[in-house]
Amino acid sequence: MTNSVSRGAGKRERLADAAARVFHEQGVEKTTIADIARAAEVPVGNVYYYFKTKDQLVQAAIGAHDRTLKEITTALEQFGTPAERLKALVRGWVDQRDLAVQFGCPSGTLAAELDKRADGLDQEMAEVMRGLLDWIETQFAAMGRADARELAVALFASYQGISLLANTFRDPEMMAGEGDRLERWIDSLDW
């Protein structure tokens, strides 16, 4: 029983991860369930076993984004100081610049697309992104900053903006340059 549940949970997670990836690359509206099945390397019929509708796959993709962001922030906790954690976050964003150049920010792109729908999924994605914003705010607060929320919004907005610009101009160096500037900015705040 445990093995079949584990296998099922693994396939469900694999489908959710594939949905997140394919939605990022193609957009929700252009993506078919067959595209997701192909990316997850499962028969199309298996997708329907786990997800009855495309909207359920969108919810699963949102869950995959949430899981990924939690894994990232957990990994960043290994760094000794809040400033080091924030700079490592920025470096992680910059390391993904080729993906951002090609498709934009994975979470930001999905959030923007879901905002055009009237089904409430945009709010689910907003909650995922709020989790990262709150984590960033916690880092600035740990640096003793009374303006931690404003700084968190500024950092997150800078990343979202540079992702859009790098994607628009197809220029990964824009993102690398902004990453360097953000690291210097974080250093200037850590006193």
PDB file of C-alpha atoms in Angstrom:
ATOM      1  CA  MET A   1       0.000   0.000   0.000  1.00  0.00           C
ATOM      2  CA  THR A   2       2.743   2.456   0.938  1.00  0.00           C
ATOM      3  CA  ASN A   3       4.684   1.788  -2.253  1.00  0.00           C
ATOM      4  CA  SER A   4       1.692   2.391  -4.505  1.00  0.00           C
ATOM      5  CA  VAL A   5       0.877   5.621  -2.658  1.00  0.00           C
ATOM      6  CA  SER A   6       4.476   6.746  -2.998  1.00  0.00           C
ATOM      7  CA  ARG A   7       4.525   5.906  -6.688  1.00  0.00           C
ATOM      8  CA  GLY A   8       1.236   7.753  -7.142  1.00  0.00           C
ATOM      9  CA  ALA A   9       2.443  10.759  -5.204  1.00  0.00           C
ATOM     10  CA  GLY A  10       5.630  10.763  -7.268  1.00  0.00           C
ATOM     11  CA  LYS A  11       3.742  10.704 -10.558  1.00  0.00           C
ATOM     12  CA  ARG A  12       1.337  13.408  -9.361  1.00  0.00           C
ATOM     13  CA  GLU A  13       4.297  15.606  -8.345  1.00  0.00           C
ATOM     14  CA  ARG A  14       6.023  14.891 -11.655  1.00  0.00           C
ATOM     15  CA  LEU A  15       2.885  15.983 -13.514  1.00  0.00           C
ATOM     16  CA  ALA A  16       2.630  19.140 -11.382  1.00  0.00           C
ATOM     17  CA  ASP A  17       6.272  19.992 -12.056  1.00  0.00           C
ATOM     18  CA  ALA A  18       5.810  19.337 -15.779  1.00  0.00           C
ATOM     19  CA  ALA A  19       2.689  21.518 -15.810  1.00  0.00           C
ATOM     20  CA  ALA A  20       4.595  24.366 -14.138  1.00  0.00           C
ATOM     21  CA  ARG A  21       7.419  24.054 -16.669  1.00  0.00           C
ATOM     22  CA  VAL A  22       5.189  23.801 -19.747  1.00  0.00           C
ATOM     23  CA  PHE A  23       2.882  26.614 -18.603  1.00  0.00           C
ATOM     24  CA  HIS A  24       5.995  28.774 -18.156  1.00  0.00           C
ATOM     25  CA  GLU A  25       7.298  27.940 -21.607  1.00  0.00           C
ATOM     26  CA  GLN A  26       4.025  28.026 -23.561  1.00  0.00           C
ATOM     27  CA  GLY A  27       1.481  29.806 -21.382  1.00  0.00           C
ATOM     28  CA  VAL A  28      -1.608  28.262 -19.822  1.00  0.00           C
ATOM     29  CA  GLU A  29      -3.949  28.909 -22.720  1.00  0.00           C
ATOM     30  CA  LYS A  30      -1.666  27.410 -25.380  1.00  0.00           C
ATOM     31  CA  THR A  31      -0.778  24.336 -23.330  1.00  0.00           C
ATOM     32  CA  THR A  32      -2.699  21.108 -23.786  1.00  0.00           C
ATOM     33  CA  ILE A  33      -2.965  18.220 -21.382  1.00  0.00           C
ATOM     34  CA  ALA A  34      -1.098  16.172 -23.994  1.00  0.00           C
ATOM     35  CA  ASP A  35       1.801  18.675 -23.798  1.00  0.00           C
ATOM     36  CA  ILE A  36       2.005  18.154 -20.051  1.00  0.00           C
ATOM     37  CA  ALA A  37       1.792  14.367 -20.380  1.00  0.00           C
ATOM     38  CA  ARG A  38       4.621  14.435 -22.919  1.00  0.00           C
ATOM     39  CA  ALA A  39       6.785  16.629 -20.654  1.00  0.00           C
ATOM     40  CA  ALA A  40       6.119  14.338 -17.674  1.00  0.00           C
ATOM     41  CA  GLU A  41       6.701  11.250 -19.842  1.00  0.00           C
ATOM     42  CA  VAL A  42       3.379   9.670 -18.904  1.00  0.00           C
ATOM     43  CA  PRO A  43       0.485   8.528 -21.087  1.00  0.00           C
ATOM     44  CA  VAL A  44      -2.245  11.148 -21.500  1.00  0.00           C
ATOM     45  CA  GLY A  45      -4.757   8.842 -19.819  1.00  0.00           C
ATOM     46  CA  ASN A  46      -2.654   8.867 -16.653  1.00  0.00           C
ATOM     47  CA  VAL A  47      -2.970  12.641 -16.433  1.00  0.00           C
ATOM     48  CA  TYR A  48      -6.741  12.298 -16.197  1.00  0.00           C
ATOM     49  CA  TYR A  49      -6.350   9.814 -13.356  1.00  0.00           C
ATOM     50  CA  TYR A  50      -4.756  12.551 -11.237  1.00  0.00           C
ATOM     51  CA  PHE A  51      -6.235  15.714 -12.758  1.00  0.00           C
ATOM     52  CA  LYS A  52      -9.708  15.835 -14.265  1.00  0.00           C
ATOM     53  CA  THR A  53      -9.374  19.343 -15.717  1.00  0.00           C
ATOM     54  CA  LYS A  54      -6.752  21.729 -16.961  1.00  0.00           C
ATOM     55  CA  ASP A  55      -7.626  24.063 -14.065  1.00  0.00           C
ATOM     56  CA  GLN A  56      -6.658  21.299 -11.642  1.00  0.00           C
ATOM     57  CA  LEU A  57      -3.316  21.135 -13.440  1.00  0.00           C
ATOM     58  CA  VAL A  58      -2.970  24.899 -13.040  1.00  0.00           C
ATOM     59  CA  GLN A  59      -3.589  24.488  -9.298  1.00  0.00           C
ATOM     60  CA  ALA A  60      -1.017  21.708  -9.222  1.00  0.00           C
ATOM     61  CA  ALA A  61       1.471  23.956 -11.032  1.00  0.00           C
ATOM     62  CA  ILE A  62       0.848  26.664  -8.433  1.00  0.00           C
ATOM     63  CA  GLY A  63       1.580  24.032  -5.780  1.00  0.00           C
ATOM     64  CA  ALA A  64       4.800  23.140  -7.608  1.00  0.00           C
ATOM     65  CA  HIS A  65       5.845  26.800  -7.548  1.00  0.00           C
ATOM     66  CA  ASP A  66       5.092  26.935  -3.828  1.00  0.00           C
ATOM     67  CA  ARG A  67       7.107  23.778  -3.174  1.00  0.00           C
ATOM     68  CA  THR A  68      10.044  25.107  -5.224  1.00  0.00           C
ATOM     69  CA  LEU A  69      10.075  28.469  -3.442  1.00  0.00           C
ATOM     70  CA  LYS A  70       9.985  26.730  -0.046  1.00  0.00           C
ATOM     71  CA  GLU A  71      12.878  24.484  -1.088  1.00  0.00           C
ATOM     72  CA  ILE A  72      14.853  27.533  -2.202  1.00  0.00           C
ATOM     73  CA  THR A  73      14.264  29.503   0.997  1.00  0.00           C
ATOM     74  CA  THR A  74      15.045  26.445   3.118  1.00  0.00           C
ATOM     75  CA  ALA A  75      18.332  25.994   1.254  1.00  0.00           C
ATOM     76  CA  LEU A  76      19.145  29.691   1.698  1.00  0.00           C
ATOM     77  CA  GLU A  77      18.918  29.288   5.475  1.00  0.00           C
ATOM     78  CA  GLN A  78      22.354  27.631   5.361  1.00  0.00           C
ATOM     79  CA  PHE A  79      23.931  31.063   4.899  1.00  0.00           C
ATOM     80  CA  GLY A  80      25.082  32.649   8.134  1.00  0.00           C
ATOM     81  CA  THR A  81      23.569  36.111   7.941  1.00  0.00           C
ATOM     82  CA  PRO A  82      20.379  37.588   6.514  1.00  0.00           C
ATOM     83  CA  ALA A  83      22.400  39.714   4.083  1.00  0.00           C
ATOM     84  CA  GLU A  84      24.223  36.615   2.836  1.00  0.00           C
ATOM     85  CA  ARG A  85      20.881  34.833   2.401  1.00  0.00           C
ATOM     86  CA  LEU A  86      19.450  37.734   0.392  1.00  0.00           C
ATOM     87  CA  LYS A  87      22.534  37.991  -1.796  1.00  0.00           C
ATOM     88  CA  ALA A  88      22.407  34.231  -2.406  1.00  0.00           C
ATOM     89  CA  LEU A  89      18.765  34.634  -3.457  1.00  0.00           C
ATOM     90  CA  VAL A  90      19.792  37.328  -5.927  1.00  0.00           C
ATOM     91  CA  ARG A  91      22.618  35.134  -7.253  1.00  0.00           C
ATOM     92  CA  GLY A  92      20.118  32.301  -7.712  1.00  0.00           C
ATOM     93  CA  TRP A  93      17.881  34.597  -9.735  1.00  0.00           C
ATOM     94  CA  VAL A  94      20.838  35.714 -11.848  1.00  0.00           C
ATOM     95  CA  ASP A  95      21.937  32.098 -12.361  1.00  0.00           C
ATOM     96  CA  GLN A  96      18.527  31.477 -13.969  1.00  0.00           C
ATOM     97  CA  ARG A  97      18.857  34.469 -16.308  1.00  0.00           C
ATOM     98  CA  ASP A  98      18.904  32.397 -19.500  1.00  0.00           C
ATOM     99  CA  LEU A  99      15.537  30.932 -18.550  1.00  0.00           C
ATOM    100  CA  ALA A 100      14.217  34.398 -17.692  1.00  0.00           C
ATOM    101  CA  VAL A 101      15.503  35.754 -21.010  1.00  0.00           C
ATOM    102  CA  GLN A 102      13.690  33.012 -22.880  1.00  0.00           C
ATOM    103  CA  PHE A 103      10.389  32.869 -20.940  1.00  0.00           C
ATOM    104  CA  GLY A 104      10.379  35.457 -18.118  1.00  0.00           C
ATOM    105  CA  CYS A 105      10.150  34.730 -14.386  1.00  0.00           C
ATOM    106  CA  PRO A 106       8.355  31.411 -13.837  1.00  0.00           C
ATOM    107  CA  SER A 107       6.171  32.640 -10.977  1.00  0.00           C
ATOM    108  CA  GLY A 108       5.697  36.173 -12.276  1.00  0.00           C
ATOM    109  CA  THR A 109       4.722  34.984 -15.737  1.00  0.00           C
ATOM    110  CA  LEU A 110       2.123  32.596 -14.353  1.00  0.00           C
ATOM    111  CA  ALA A 111       0.780  35.244 -11.961  1.00  0.00           C
ATOM    112  CA  ALA A 112       0.370  37.734 -14.811  1.00  0.00           C
ATOM    113  CA  GLU A 113      -1.409  35.188 -16.978  1.00  0.00           C
ATOM    114  CA  LEU A 114      -3.746  34.050 -14.194  1.00  0.00           C
ATOM    115  CA  ASP A 115      -4.635  37.648 -13.400  1.00  0.00           C
ATOM    116  CA  LYS A 116      -6.499  37.782 -16.712  1.00  0.00           C
ATOM    117  CA  ARG A 117      -8.839  35.005 -15.579  1.00  0.00           C
ATOM    118  CA  ALA A 118     -11.818  35.310 -13.246  1.00  0.00           C
ATOM    119  CA  ASP A 119     -11.502  31.956 -11.469  1.00  0.00           C
ATOM    120  CA  GLY A 120      -9.539  32.939  -8.353  1.00  0.00           C
ATOM    121  CA  LEU A 121      -6.393  31.052  -9.295  1.00  0.00           C
ATOM    122  CA  ASP A 122      -4.584  34.393  -9.472  1.00  0.00           C
ATOM    123  CA  GLN A 123      -5.076  34.729  -5.715  1.00  0.00           C
ATOM    124  CA  GLU A 124      -3.606  31.274  -5.127  1.00  0.00           C
ATOM    125  CA  MET A 125      -0.516  32.307  -7.074  1.00  0.00           C
ATOM    126  CA  ALA A 126      -0.407  35.610  -5.180  1.00  0.00           C
ATOM    127  CA  GLU A 127      -0.254  33.645  -1.923  1.00  0.00           C
ATOM    128  CA  VAL A 128       2.734  31.685  -3.195  1.00  0.00           C
ATOM    129  CA  MET A 129       4.538  34.868  -4.161  1.00  0.00           C
ATOM    130  CA  ARG A 130       3.543  36.475  -0.848  1.00  0.00           C
ATOM    131  CA  GLY A 131       5.383  33.635   0.879  1.00  0.00           C
ATOM    132  CA  LEU A 132       8.621  34.658  -0.813  1.00  0.00           C
ATOM    133  CA  LEU A 133       7.963  38.337  -0.134  1.00  0.00           C
ATOM    134  CA  ASP A 134       7.407  37.544   3.551  1.00  0.00           C
ATOM    135  CA  TRP A 135      10.634  35.531   3.673  1.00  0.00           C
ATOM    136  CA  ILE A 136      12.559  38.439   2.148  1.00  0.00           C
ATOM    137  CA  GLU A 137      10.958  40.807   4.659  1.00  0.00           C
ATOM    138  CA  THR A 138      12.025  38.505   7.497  1.00  0.00           C
ATOM    139  CA  GLN A 139      15.630  38.735   6.282  1.00  0.00           C
ATOM    140  CA  PHE A 140      15.572  42.535   6.222  1.00  0.00           C
ATOM    141  CA  ALA A 141      13.919  42.602   9.661  1.00  0.00           C
ATOM    142  CA  ALA A 142      16.683  40.342  10.980  1.00  0.00           C
ATOM    143  CA  MET A 143      19.134  42.956   9.695  1.00  0.00           C
ATOM    144  CA  GLY A 144      17.430  45.382  12.070  1.00  0.00           C
ATOM    145  CA  ARG A 145      15.610  47.293   9.371  1.00  0.00           C
ATOM    146  CA  ALA A 146      12.387  48.987  10.497  1.00  0.00           C
ATOM    147  CA  ASP A 147      11.523  49.424   6.808  1.00  0.00           C
ATOM    148  CA  ALA A 148      11.821  45.689   6.122  1.00  0.00           C
ATOM    149  CA  ARG A 149       8.548  45.391   4.186  1.00  0.00           C
ATOM    150  CA  GLU A 150       9.374  48.292   1.883  1.00  0.00           C
ATOM    151  CA  LEU A 151      12.842  46.893   1.250  1.00  0.00           C
ATOM    152  CA  ALA A 152      11.386  43.449   0.531  1.00  0.00           C
ATOM    153  CA  VAL A 153       8.961  44.925  -1.983  1.00  0.00           C
ATOM    154  CA  ALA A 154      11.794  46.898  -3.608  1.00  0.00           C
ATOM    155  CA  LEU A 155      14.007  43.802  -3.936  1.00  0.00           C
ATOM    156  CA  PHE A 156      11.222  41.603  -5.275  1.00  0.00           C
ATOM    157  CA  ALA A 157       9.988  44.320  -7.646  1.00  0.00           C
ATOM    158  CA  SER A 158      13.509  44.829  -8.955  1.00  0.00           C
ATOM    159  CA  TYR A 159      13.779  41.129  -9.757  1.00  0.00           C
ATOM    160  CA  GLN A 160      10.378  41.018 -11.435  1.00  0.00           C
ATOM    161  CA  GLY A 161      11.196  44.128 -13.430  1.00  0.00           C
ATOM    162  CA  ILE A 162      14.597  42.961 -14.573  1.00  0.00           C
ATOM    163  CA  SER A 163      13.127  39.579 -15.528  1.00  0.00           C
ATOM    164  CA  LEU A 164      10.635  41.357 -17.763  1.00  0.00           C
ATOM    165  CA  LEU A 165      13.298  43.615 -19.287  1.00  0.00           C
ATOM    166  CA  ALA A 166      15.774  40.775 -19.826  1.00  0.00           C
ATOM    167  CA  ASN A 167      12.986  38.781 -21.499  1.00  0.00           C
ATOM    168  CA  THR A 168      11.827  41.743 -23.599  1.00  0.00           C
ATOM    169  CA  PHE A 169      15.305  42.645 -24.822  1.00  0.00           C
ATOM    170  CA  ARG A 170      16.613  39.063 -24.806  1.00  0.00           C
ATOM    171  CA  ASP A 171      19.613  40.304 -22.843  1.00  0.00           C
ATOM    172  CA  PRO A 172      20.902  38.139 -19.974  1.00  0.00           C
ATOM    173  CA  GLU A 173      23.553  40.712 -19.115  1.00  0.00           C
ATOM    174  CA  MET A 174      20.846  43.146 -18.014  1.00  0.00           C
ATOM    175  CA  MET A 175      19.943  40.670 -15.307  1.00  0.00           C
ATOM    176  CA  ALA A 176      23.564  40.050 -14.348  1.00  0.00           C
ATOM    177  CA  GLY A 177      24.178  43.786 -13.999  1.00  0.00           C
ATOM    178  CA  GLU A 178      21.065  44.272 -11.889  1.00  0.00           C
ATOM    179  CA  GLY A 179      22.107  41.328  -9.727  1.00  0.00           C
ATOM    180  CA  ASP A 180      25.462  42.995  -9.024  1.00  0.00           C
ATOM    181  CA  ARG A 181      23.706  46.256  -8.180  1.00  0.00           C
ATOM    182  CA  LEU A 182      21.271  44.499  -5.840  1.00  0.00           C
ATOM    183  CA  GLU A 183      24.112  42.770  -3.990  1.00  0.00           C
ATOM    184  CA  ARG A 184      25.852  46.123  -3.468  1.00  0.00           C
ATOM    185  CA  TRP A 185      22.544  47.625  -2.338  1.00  0.00           C
ATOM    186  CA  ILE A 186      22.028  44.818   0.208  1.00  0.00           C
ATOM    187  CA  ASP A 187      25.565  45.379   1.507  1.00  0.00           C
ATOM    188  CA  SER A 188      24.834  49.090   1.898  1.00  0.00           C
ATOM    189  CA  LEU A 189      21.781  48.283   4.058  1.00  0.00           C
ATOM    190  CA  ASP A 190      23.605  45.844   6.353  1.00  0.00           C
ATOM    191  CA  TRP A 191      25.006  48.047   9.110  1.00  0.00           C
TER     192      TRP A 191
END
